[in-house]
Short mmCIF file of C-alpha atoms and ligand atoms in Angstrom, two decimals:
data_model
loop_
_atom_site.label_atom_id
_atom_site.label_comp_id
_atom_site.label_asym_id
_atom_site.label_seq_id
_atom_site.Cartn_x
_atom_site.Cartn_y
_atom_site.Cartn_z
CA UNK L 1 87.25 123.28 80.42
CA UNK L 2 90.05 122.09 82.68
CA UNK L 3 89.60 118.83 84.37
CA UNK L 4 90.06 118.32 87.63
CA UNK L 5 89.98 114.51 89.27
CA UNK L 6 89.52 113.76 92.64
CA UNK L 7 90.28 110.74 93.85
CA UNK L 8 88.38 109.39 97.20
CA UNK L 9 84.56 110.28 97.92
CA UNK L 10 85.48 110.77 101.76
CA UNK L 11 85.20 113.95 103.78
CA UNK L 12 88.00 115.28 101.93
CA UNK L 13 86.83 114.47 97.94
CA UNK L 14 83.73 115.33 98.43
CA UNK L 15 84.53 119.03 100.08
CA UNK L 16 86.57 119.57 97.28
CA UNK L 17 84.04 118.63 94.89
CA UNK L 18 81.14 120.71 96.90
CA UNK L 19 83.59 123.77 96.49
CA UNK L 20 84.25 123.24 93.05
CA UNK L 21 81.02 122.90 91.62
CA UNK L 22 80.82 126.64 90.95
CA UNK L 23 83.86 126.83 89.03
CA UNK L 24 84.62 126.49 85.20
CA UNK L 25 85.98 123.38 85.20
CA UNK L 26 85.10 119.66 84.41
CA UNK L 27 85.19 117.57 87.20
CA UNK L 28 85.36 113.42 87.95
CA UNK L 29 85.18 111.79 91.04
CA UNK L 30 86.63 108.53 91.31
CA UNK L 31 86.04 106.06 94.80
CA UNK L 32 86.37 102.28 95.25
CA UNK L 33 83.05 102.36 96.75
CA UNK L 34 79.92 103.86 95.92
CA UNK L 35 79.22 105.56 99.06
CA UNK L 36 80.54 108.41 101.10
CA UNK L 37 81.10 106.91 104.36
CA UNK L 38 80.01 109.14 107.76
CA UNK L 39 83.01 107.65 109.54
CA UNK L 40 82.85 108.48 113.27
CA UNK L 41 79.27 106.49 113.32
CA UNK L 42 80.54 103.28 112.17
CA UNK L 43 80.43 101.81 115.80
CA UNK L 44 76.77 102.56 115.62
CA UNK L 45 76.53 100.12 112.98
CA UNK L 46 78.96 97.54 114.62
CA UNK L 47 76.58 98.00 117.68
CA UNK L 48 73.36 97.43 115.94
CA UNK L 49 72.43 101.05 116.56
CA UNK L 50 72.25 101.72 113.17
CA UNK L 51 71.66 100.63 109.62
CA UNK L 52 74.17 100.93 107.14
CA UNK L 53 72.03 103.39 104.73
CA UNK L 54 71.56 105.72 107.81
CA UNK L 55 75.24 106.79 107.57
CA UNK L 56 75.89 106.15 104.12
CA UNK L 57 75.00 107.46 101.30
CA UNK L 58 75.82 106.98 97.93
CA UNK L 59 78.54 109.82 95.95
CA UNK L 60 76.07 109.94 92.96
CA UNK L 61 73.02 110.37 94.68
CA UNK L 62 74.87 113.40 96.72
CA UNK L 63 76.64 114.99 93.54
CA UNK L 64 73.39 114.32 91.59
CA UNK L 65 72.70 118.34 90.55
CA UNK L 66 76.43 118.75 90.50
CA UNK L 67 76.09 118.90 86.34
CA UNK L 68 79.50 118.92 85.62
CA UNK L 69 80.73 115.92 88.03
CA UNK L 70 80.85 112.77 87.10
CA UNK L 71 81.26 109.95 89.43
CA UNK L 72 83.37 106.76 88.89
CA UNK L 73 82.83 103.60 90.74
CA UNK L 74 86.94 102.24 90.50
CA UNK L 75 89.83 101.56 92.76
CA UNK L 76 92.70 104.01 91.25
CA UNK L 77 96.02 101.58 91.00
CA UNK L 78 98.83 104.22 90.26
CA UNK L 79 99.22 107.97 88.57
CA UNK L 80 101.44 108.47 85.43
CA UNK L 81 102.27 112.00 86.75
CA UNK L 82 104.24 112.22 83.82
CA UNK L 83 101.38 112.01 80.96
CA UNK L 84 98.77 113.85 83.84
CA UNK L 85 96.56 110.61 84.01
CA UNK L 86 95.62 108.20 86.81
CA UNK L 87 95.21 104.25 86.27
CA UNK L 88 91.79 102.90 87.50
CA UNK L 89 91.03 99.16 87.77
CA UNK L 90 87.11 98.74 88.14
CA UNK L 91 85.04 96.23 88.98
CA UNK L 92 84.94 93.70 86.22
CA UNK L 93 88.84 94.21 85.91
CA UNK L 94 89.12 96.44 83.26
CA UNK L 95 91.46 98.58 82.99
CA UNK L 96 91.08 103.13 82.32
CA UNK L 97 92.96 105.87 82.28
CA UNK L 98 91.51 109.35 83.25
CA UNK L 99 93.86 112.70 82.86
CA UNK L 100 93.64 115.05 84.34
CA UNK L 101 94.89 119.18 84.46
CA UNK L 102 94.34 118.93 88.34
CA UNK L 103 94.58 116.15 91.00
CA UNK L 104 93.13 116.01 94.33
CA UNK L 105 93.87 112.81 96.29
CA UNK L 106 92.02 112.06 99.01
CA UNK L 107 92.18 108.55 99.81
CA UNK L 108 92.46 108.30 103.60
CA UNK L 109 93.79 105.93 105.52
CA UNK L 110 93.38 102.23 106.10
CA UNK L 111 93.79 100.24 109.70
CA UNK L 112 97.12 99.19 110.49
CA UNK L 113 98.31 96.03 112.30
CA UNK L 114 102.20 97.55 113.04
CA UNK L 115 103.22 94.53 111.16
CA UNK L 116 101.43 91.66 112.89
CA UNK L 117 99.24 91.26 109.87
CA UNK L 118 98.31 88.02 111.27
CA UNK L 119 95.74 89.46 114.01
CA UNK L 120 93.65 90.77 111.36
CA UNK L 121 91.73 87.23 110.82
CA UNK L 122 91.08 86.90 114.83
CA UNK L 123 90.72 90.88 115.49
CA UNK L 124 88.65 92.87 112.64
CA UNK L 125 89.52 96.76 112.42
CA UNK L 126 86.74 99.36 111.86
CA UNK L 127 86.95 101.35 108.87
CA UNK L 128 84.65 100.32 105.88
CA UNK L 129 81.03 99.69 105.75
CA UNK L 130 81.98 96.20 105.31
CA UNK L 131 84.42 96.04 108.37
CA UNK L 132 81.26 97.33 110.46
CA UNK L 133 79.10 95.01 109.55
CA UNK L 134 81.16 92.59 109.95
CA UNK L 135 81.86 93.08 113.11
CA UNK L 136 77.85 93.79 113.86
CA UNK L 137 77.88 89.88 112.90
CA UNK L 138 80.48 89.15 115.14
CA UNK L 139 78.94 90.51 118.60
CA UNK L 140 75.16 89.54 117.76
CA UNK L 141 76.89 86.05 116.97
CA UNK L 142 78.56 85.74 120.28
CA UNK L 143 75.43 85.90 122.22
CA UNK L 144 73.51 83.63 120.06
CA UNK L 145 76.68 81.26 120.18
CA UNK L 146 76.68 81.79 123.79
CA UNK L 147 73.32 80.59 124.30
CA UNK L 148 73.51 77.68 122.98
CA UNK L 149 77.49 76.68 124.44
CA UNK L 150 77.31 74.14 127.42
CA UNK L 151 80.90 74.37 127.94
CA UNK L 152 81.28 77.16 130.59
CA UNK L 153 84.71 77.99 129.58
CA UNK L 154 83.94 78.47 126.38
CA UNK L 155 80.60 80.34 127.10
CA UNK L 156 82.24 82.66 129.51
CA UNK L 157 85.06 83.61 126.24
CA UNK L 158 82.12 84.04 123.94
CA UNK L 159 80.81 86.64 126.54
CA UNK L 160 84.39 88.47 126.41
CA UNK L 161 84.78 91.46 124.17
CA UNK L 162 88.06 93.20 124.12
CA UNK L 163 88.96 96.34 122.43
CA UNK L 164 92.52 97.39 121.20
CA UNK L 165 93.18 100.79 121.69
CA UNK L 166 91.77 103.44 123.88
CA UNK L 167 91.22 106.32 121.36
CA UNK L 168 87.73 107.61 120.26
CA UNK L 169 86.39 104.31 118.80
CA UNK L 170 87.76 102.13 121.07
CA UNK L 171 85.88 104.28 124.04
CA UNK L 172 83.00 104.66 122.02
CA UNK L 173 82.89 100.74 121.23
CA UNK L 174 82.99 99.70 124.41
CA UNK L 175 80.32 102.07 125.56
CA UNK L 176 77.91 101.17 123.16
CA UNK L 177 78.68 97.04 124.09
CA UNK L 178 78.09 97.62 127.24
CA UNK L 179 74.78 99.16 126.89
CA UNK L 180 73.55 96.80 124.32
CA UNK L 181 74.48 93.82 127.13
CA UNK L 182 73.15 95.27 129.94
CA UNK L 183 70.37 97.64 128.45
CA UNK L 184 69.23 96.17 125.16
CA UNK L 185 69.35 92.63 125.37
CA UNK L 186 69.07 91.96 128.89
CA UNK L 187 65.70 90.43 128.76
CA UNK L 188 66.33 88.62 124.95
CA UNK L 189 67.63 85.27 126.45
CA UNK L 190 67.38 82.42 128.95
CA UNK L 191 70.36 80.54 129.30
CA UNK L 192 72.59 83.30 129.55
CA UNK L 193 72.65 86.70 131.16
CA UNK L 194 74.00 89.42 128.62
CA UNK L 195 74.36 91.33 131.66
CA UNK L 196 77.43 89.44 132.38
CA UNK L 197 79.36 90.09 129.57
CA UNK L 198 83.06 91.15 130.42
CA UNK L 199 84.23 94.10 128.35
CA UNK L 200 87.67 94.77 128.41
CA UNK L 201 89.49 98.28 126.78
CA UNK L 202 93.18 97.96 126.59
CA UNK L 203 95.58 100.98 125.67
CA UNK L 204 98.96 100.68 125.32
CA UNK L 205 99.22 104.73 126.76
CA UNK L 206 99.08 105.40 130.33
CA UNK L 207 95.61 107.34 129.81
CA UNK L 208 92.51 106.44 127.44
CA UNK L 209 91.65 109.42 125.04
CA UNK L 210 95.12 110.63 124.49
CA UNK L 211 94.47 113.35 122.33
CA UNK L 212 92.65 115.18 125.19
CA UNK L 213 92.93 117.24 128.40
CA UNK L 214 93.85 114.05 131.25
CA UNK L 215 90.95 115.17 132.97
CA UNK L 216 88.66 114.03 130.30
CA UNK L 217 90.62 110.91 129.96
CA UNK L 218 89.85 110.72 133.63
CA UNK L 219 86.23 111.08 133.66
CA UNK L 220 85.32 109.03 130.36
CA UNK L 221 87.87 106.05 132.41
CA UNK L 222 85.40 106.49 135.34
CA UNK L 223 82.17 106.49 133.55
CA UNK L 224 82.88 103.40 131.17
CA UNK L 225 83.89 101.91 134.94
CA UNK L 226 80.14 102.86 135.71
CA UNK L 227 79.09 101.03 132.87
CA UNK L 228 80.85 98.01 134.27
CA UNK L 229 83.95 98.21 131.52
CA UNK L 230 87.32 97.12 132.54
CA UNK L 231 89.43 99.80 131.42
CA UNK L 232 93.34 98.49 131.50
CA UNK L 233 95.83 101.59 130.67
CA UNK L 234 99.68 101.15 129.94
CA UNK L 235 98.95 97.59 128.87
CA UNK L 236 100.61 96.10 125.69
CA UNK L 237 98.57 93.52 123.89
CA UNK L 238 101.62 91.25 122.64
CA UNK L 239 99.59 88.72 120.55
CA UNK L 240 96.34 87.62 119.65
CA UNK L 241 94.82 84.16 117.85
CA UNK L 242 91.38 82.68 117.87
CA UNK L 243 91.03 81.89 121.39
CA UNK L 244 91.88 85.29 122.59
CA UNK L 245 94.81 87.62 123.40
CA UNK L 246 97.71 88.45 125.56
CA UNK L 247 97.45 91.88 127.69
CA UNK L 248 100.24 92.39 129.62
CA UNK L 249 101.14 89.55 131.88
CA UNK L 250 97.72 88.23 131.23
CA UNK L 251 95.70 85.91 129.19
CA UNK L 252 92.47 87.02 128.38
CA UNK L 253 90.41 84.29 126.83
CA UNK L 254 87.81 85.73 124.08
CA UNK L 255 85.81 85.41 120.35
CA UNK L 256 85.78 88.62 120.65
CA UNK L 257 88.71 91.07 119.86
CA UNK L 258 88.21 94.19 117.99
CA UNK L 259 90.85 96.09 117.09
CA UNK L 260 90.89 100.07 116.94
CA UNK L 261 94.60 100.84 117.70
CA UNK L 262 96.40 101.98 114.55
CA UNK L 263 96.42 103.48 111.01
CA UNK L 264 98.49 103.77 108.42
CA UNK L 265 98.19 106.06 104.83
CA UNK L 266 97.01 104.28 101.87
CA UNK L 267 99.10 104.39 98.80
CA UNK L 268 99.24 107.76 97.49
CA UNK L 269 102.50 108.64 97.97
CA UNK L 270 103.66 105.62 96.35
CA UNK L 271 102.10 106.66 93.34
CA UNK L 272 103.90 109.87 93.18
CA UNK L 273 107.36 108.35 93.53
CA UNK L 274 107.84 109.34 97.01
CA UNK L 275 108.60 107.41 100.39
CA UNK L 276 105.92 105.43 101.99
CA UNK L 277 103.23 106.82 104.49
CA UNK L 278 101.67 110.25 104.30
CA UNK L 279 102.33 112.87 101.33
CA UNK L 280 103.81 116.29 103.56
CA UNK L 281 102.59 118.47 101.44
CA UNK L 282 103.53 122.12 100.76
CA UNK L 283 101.28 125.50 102.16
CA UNK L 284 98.96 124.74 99.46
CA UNK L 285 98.11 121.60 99.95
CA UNK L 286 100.17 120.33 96.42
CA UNK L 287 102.94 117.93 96.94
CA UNK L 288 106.51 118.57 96.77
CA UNK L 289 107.66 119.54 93.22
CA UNK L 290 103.71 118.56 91.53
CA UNK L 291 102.00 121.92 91.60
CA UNK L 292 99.17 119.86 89.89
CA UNK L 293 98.32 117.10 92.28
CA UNK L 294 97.41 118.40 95.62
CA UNK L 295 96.67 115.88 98.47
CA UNK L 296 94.43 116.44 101.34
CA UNK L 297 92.92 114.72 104.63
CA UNK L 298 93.67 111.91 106.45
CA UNK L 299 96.59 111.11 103.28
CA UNK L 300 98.48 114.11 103.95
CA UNK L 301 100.87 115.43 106.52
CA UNK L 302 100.88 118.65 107.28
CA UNK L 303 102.47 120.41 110.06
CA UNK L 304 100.56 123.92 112.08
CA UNK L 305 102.21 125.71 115.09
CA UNK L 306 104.78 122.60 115.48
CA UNK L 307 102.47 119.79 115.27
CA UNK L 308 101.22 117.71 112.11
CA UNK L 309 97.60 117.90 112.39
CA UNK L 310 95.37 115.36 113.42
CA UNK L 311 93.68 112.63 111.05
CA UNK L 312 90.26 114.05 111.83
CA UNK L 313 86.72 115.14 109.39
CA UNK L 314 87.35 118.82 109.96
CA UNK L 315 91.12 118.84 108.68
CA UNK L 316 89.76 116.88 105.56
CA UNK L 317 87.19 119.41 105.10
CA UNK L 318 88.76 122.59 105.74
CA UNK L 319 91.47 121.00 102.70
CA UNK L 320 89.03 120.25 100.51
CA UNK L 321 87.30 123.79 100.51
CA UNK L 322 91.29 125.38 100.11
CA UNK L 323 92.40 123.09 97.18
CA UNK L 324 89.11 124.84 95.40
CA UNK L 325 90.13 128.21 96.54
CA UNK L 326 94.06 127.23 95.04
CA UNK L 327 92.46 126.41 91.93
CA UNK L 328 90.07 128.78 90.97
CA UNK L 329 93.25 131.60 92.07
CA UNK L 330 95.36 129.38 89.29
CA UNK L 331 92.23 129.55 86.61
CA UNK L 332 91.43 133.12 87.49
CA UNK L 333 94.98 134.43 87.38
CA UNK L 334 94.08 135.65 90.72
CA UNK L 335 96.97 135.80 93.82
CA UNK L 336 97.23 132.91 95.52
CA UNK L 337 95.32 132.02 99.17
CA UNK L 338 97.29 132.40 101.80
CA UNK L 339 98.96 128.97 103.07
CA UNK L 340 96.16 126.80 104.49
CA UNK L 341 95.70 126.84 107.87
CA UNK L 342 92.91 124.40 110.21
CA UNK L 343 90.95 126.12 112.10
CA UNK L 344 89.78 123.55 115.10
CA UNK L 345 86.16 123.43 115.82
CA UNK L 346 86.75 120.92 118.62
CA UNK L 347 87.18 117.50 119.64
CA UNK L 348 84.66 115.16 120.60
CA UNK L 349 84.24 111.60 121.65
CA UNK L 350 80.79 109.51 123.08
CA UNK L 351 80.29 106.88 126.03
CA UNK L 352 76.86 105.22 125.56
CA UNK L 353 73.74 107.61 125.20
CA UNK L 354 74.49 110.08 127.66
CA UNK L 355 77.78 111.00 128.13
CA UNK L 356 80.34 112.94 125.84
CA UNK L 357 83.02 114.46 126.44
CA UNK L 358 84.20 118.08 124.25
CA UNK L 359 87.26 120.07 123.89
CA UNK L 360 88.01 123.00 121.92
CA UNK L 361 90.81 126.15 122.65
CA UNK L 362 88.17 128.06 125.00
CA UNK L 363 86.09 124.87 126.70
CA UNK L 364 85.80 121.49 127.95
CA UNK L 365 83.61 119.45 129.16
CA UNK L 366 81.91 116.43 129.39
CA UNK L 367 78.44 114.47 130.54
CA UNK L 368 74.97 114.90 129.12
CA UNK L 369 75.92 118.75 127.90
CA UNK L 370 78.47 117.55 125.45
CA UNK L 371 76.59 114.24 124.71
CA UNK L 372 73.62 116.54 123.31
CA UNK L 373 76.30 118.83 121.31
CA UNK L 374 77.71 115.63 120.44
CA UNK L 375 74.48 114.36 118.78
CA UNK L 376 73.05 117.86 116.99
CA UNK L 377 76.70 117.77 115.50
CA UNK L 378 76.48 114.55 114.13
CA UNK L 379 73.10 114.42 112.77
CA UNK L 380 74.30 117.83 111.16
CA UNK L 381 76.79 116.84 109.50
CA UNK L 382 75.27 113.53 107.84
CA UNK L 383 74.92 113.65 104.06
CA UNK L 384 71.72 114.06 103.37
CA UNK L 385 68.06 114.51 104.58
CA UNK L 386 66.95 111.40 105.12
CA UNK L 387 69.31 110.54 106.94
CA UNK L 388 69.35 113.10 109.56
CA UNK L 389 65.78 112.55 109.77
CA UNK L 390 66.24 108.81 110.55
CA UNK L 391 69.33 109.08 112.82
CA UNK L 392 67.16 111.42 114.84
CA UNK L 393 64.33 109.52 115.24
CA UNK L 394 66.35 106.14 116.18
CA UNK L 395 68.16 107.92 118.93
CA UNK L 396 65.33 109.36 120.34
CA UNK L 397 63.30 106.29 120.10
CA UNK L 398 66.49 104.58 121.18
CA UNK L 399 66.80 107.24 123.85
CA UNK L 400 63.46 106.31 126.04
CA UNK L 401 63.28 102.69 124.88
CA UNK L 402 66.92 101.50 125.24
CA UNK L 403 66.22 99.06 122.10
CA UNK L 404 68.55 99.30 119.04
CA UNK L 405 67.67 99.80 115.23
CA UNK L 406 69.58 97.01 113.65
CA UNK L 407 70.03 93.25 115.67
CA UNK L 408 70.21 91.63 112.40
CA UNK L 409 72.62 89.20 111.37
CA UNK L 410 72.82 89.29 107.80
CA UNK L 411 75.15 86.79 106.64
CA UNK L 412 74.90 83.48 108.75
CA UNK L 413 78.40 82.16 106.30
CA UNK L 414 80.66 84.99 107.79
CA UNK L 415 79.47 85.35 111.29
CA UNK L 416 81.80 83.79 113.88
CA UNK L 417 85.20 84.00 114.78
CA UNK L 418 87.17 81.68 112.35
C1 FAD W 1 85.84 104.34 113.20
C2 FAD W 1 86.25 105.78 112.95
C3 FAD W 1 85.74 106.79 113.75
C4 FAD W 1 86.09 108.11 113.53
N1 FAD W 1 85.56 109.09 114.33
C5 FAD W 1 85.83 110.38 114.07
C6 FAD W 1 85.20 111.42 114.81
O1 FAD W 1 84.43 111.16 115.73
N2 FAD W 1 85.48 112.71 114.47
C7 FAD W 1 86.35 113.03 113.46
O2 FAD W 1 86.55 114.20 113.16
N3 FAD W 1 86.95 112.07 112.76
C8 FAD W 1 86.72 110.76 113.03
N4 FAD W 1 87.33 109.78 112.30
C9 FAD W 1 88.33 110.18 111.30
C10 FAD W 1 87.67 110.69 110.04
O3 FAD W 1 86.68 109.80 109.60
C11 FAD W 1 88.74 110.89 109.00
O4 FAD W 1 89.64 111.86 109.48
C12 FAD W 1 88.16 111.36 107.67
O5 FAD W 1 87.30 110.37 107.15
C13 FAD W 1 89.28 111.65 106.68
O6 FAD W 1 88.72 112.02 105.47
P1 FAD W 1 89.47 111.68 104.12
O7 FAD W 1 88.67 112.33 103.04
O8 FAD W 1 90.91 111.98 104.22
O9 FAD W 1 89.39 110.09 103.99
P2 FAD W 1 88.13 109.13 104.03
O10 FAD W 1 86.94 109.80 104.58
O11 FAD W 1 88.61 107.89 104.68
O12 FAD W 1 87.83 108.85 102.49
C14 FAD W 1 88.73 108.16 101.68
C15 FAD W 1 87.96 107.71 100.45
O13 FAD W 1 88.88 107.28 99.48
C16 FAD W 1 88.43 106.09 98.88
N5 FAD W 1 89.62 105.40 98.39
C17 FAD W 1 90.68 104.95 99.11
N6 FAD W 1 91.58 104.38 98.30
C18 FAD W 1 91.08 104.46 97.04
C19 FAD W 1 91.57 104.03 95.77
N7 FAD W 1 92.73 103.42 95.61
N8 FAD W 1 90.79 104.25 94.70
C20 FAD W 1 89.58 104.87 94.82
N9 FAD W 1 89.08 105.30 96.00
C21 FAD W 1 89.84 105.09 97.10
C22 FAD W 1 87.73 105.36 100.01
O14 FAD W 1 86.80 104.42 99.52
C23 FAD W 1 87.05 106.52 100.74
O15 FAD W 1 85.76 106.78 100.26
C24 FAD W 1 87.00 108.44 112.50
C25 FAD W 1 87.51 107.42 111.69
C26 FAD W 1 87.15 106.10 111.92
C27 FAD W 1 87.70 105.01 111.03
#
């Protein structure tokens, strides 16, 4: 049987591998992690709103009736397009070498510092499990840290959260600090008043949200204002170190800055010879002059009615499920697809636990409406069962109560800003 490897177990690897299961053909799935990460939740778990396991879950578990799939635990290192094999280093440091007939890559993206590498000791980015609860350590830390800090200067910048970048998690963030100060913890403490944390959300743009209609930008600025956010638009942040960071003309003393401003593609197209930074791949998804090795989601460029399209779960999807339609047209002998093409379901992004805002061709809106769509679409879309049964019942209980599922600081060695 032809062997097809997929490389990355994100939204991507594992559509591919969903739509290939019913094909004649071998397949392995390799990811540096065991888990298939629900990405846009991770600020639940940097919030304390959820556990890890609630939005991860691990590849083998999910492939388990899959017969023909194996699943590798391994961080691929390089491809020998040449001999059709890719180079895995796993966990003890040994070294394999899997070939392959087909190659998916699907390795996403990882956070990018636009060459200040430096800020990434004093200003985590959010995009592992690990990164999350990291960062989960960070903010419970700060309070406890706070409470126990006689120096009001340095109380008052262990109370200060800012957030780089004004996209989706950078809104959502900040809405979901804010209500954990001022909802959740509000009665927890004695010395200080969580209430009077000071939240700041910087974007370098001139509106928060960019990717949607300024109107929605507009109303998620003036509900996170509600929630008592400072939201600071058009504002550079020109450097950052352990006592805080410069916005604009001003210094903003903090523990706490999170970044959520930038990406940039992991190494995939270094390991077919090309330039660094996305693969642009052809109208099948296969990159330029590899008919073999196909790349897809948040690794790929790929440009529709003008415009690349965005790094988003639906794009990585909709790729996966066409790389399996290429393939079985190759096996079968069969015409090929026509090119791919995304089909947008919408755009979404969340402000605390009642407001959303939604965007598709046809509609938009925002407020409770869309923060209900918002949540069925979510829980949905979760890996398995259990875990849409648990993320429902913490949000409802979360809902009424305004408590969160998970205040727990789990490793008291790597909680604090260095
Ligand atoms: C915080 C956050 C919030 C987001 N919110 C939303 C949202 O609300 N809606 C939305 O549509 N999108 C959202 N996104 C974007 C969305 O998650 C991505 O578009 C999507 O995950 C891309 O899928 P992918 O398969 O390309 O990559 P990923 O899902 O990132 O998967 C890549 C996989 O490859 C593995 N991998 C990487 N390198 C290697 C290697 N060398 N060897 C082996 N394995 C490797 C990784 O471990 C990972 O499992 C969000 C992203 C982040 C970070």
């Amino acid at each position: 049987m032809p062997h097809v490897v997929i490389v990355g177990g994100g939204f991507g690897g594992l559509a591919a591998a969903r739509a290939l299961r019913s094909l004649p053909v071998r397949i392995t799935l390799i990811d540096k992690t065991n888990h298939h990460l629900f990405q846009p939740l991770l600020y639940q778990v940097a919030t304390a709103m959820l556990m890890p396991g609630q939005i991860a879950a691990p590849i083998r578990q999910v492939l388990r009736h899959h017969r023909r799939t194996t699943v590798l635990l391994g961080e691929v290192t390089g491809v020998d397009t040449r001999n059709h094999a890719v180079e895995i280093r796993t966990g003890e440091g040994r070294e394999e070498r899997v070939s392959y007939d087909f190659l998916v890559l699907a390795t996403g993206v990882q956070h990018s510092y636009f060459g200040k590498d430096e800020y990434a000791r004093h200003a985590p980015g959010m995009k592992t499990m690990a990164d999350a609860t990291m960062v989960r350590n960070r903010i419970l830390s700060a309070f406890e840290e706070a409470e126990g800090e006689t120096d009001e200067a340095r109380r008052r910048a262990g109370l200060t959260f800012v957030l780089v970048g004004g996209g989706p998690t950078g809104v959502e963030m900040a809405g979901a600090i804010a209500e954990l100060s001022r909802l959740s913890m509000r009665e927890d403490f004695r010395r200080i008043n969580p209430q009077e944390t000071r939240i700041v959300l910087v974007e370098a743009g001139p509106r928060l949200l960019p990717p949607f209609h300024p109107s929605l930008s507009e109303s998620t600025a003036r509900h996170l204002r509600g929630m008592g956010v400072e939201v600071m638009t058009g504002k550079l942040v020109s450097s950052i170190d352990e006592n805080g960071c410069r916005v604009g003309d001003e210094w903003i003393a903090s523990r706490n800055v999170i970044w959520t401003a930038g990406v940039a593609a992991s190494p995939a197209a270094e390991w077919l010879g090309l330039s660094k930074g996305k693969v642009r791949v052809r109208f099948d998804l296969s990159a330029p002059g590899r008919p073999e090795i196909f790349v897809i989601g948040d690794v790929a460029y790929y440009e529709q009615d003008g415009r690349p399209l965005p790094g988003v779960a639906q794009v990585a999807m909709q790729m996966g499920r066409h790389v399996a339609r290429v393939i079985q047209a190759r096996l079968l002998n069969n015409a090929p697809p026509p090119p791919f093409h995304y089909t947008d379901k919408g755009n979404m992004a969340v402000v605390g636990r009642d407001f959303a805002v939604f965007e598709n061709r046809r509609f938009k809106f925002s407020g409770r409406a869309a923060w209900l769509v918002w949540s069925m679409i979510h829980i949905l879309f979760l890996a398995l069962p259990n875990m849409r049964l648990t993320v429902f019942w913490q949000w409802v209980w979360s809902y009424f109560t305004e408590q969160r599922g998970s205040r727990i600081i789990v490793d008291p060695r790597n909680y604090s800003n260095p």
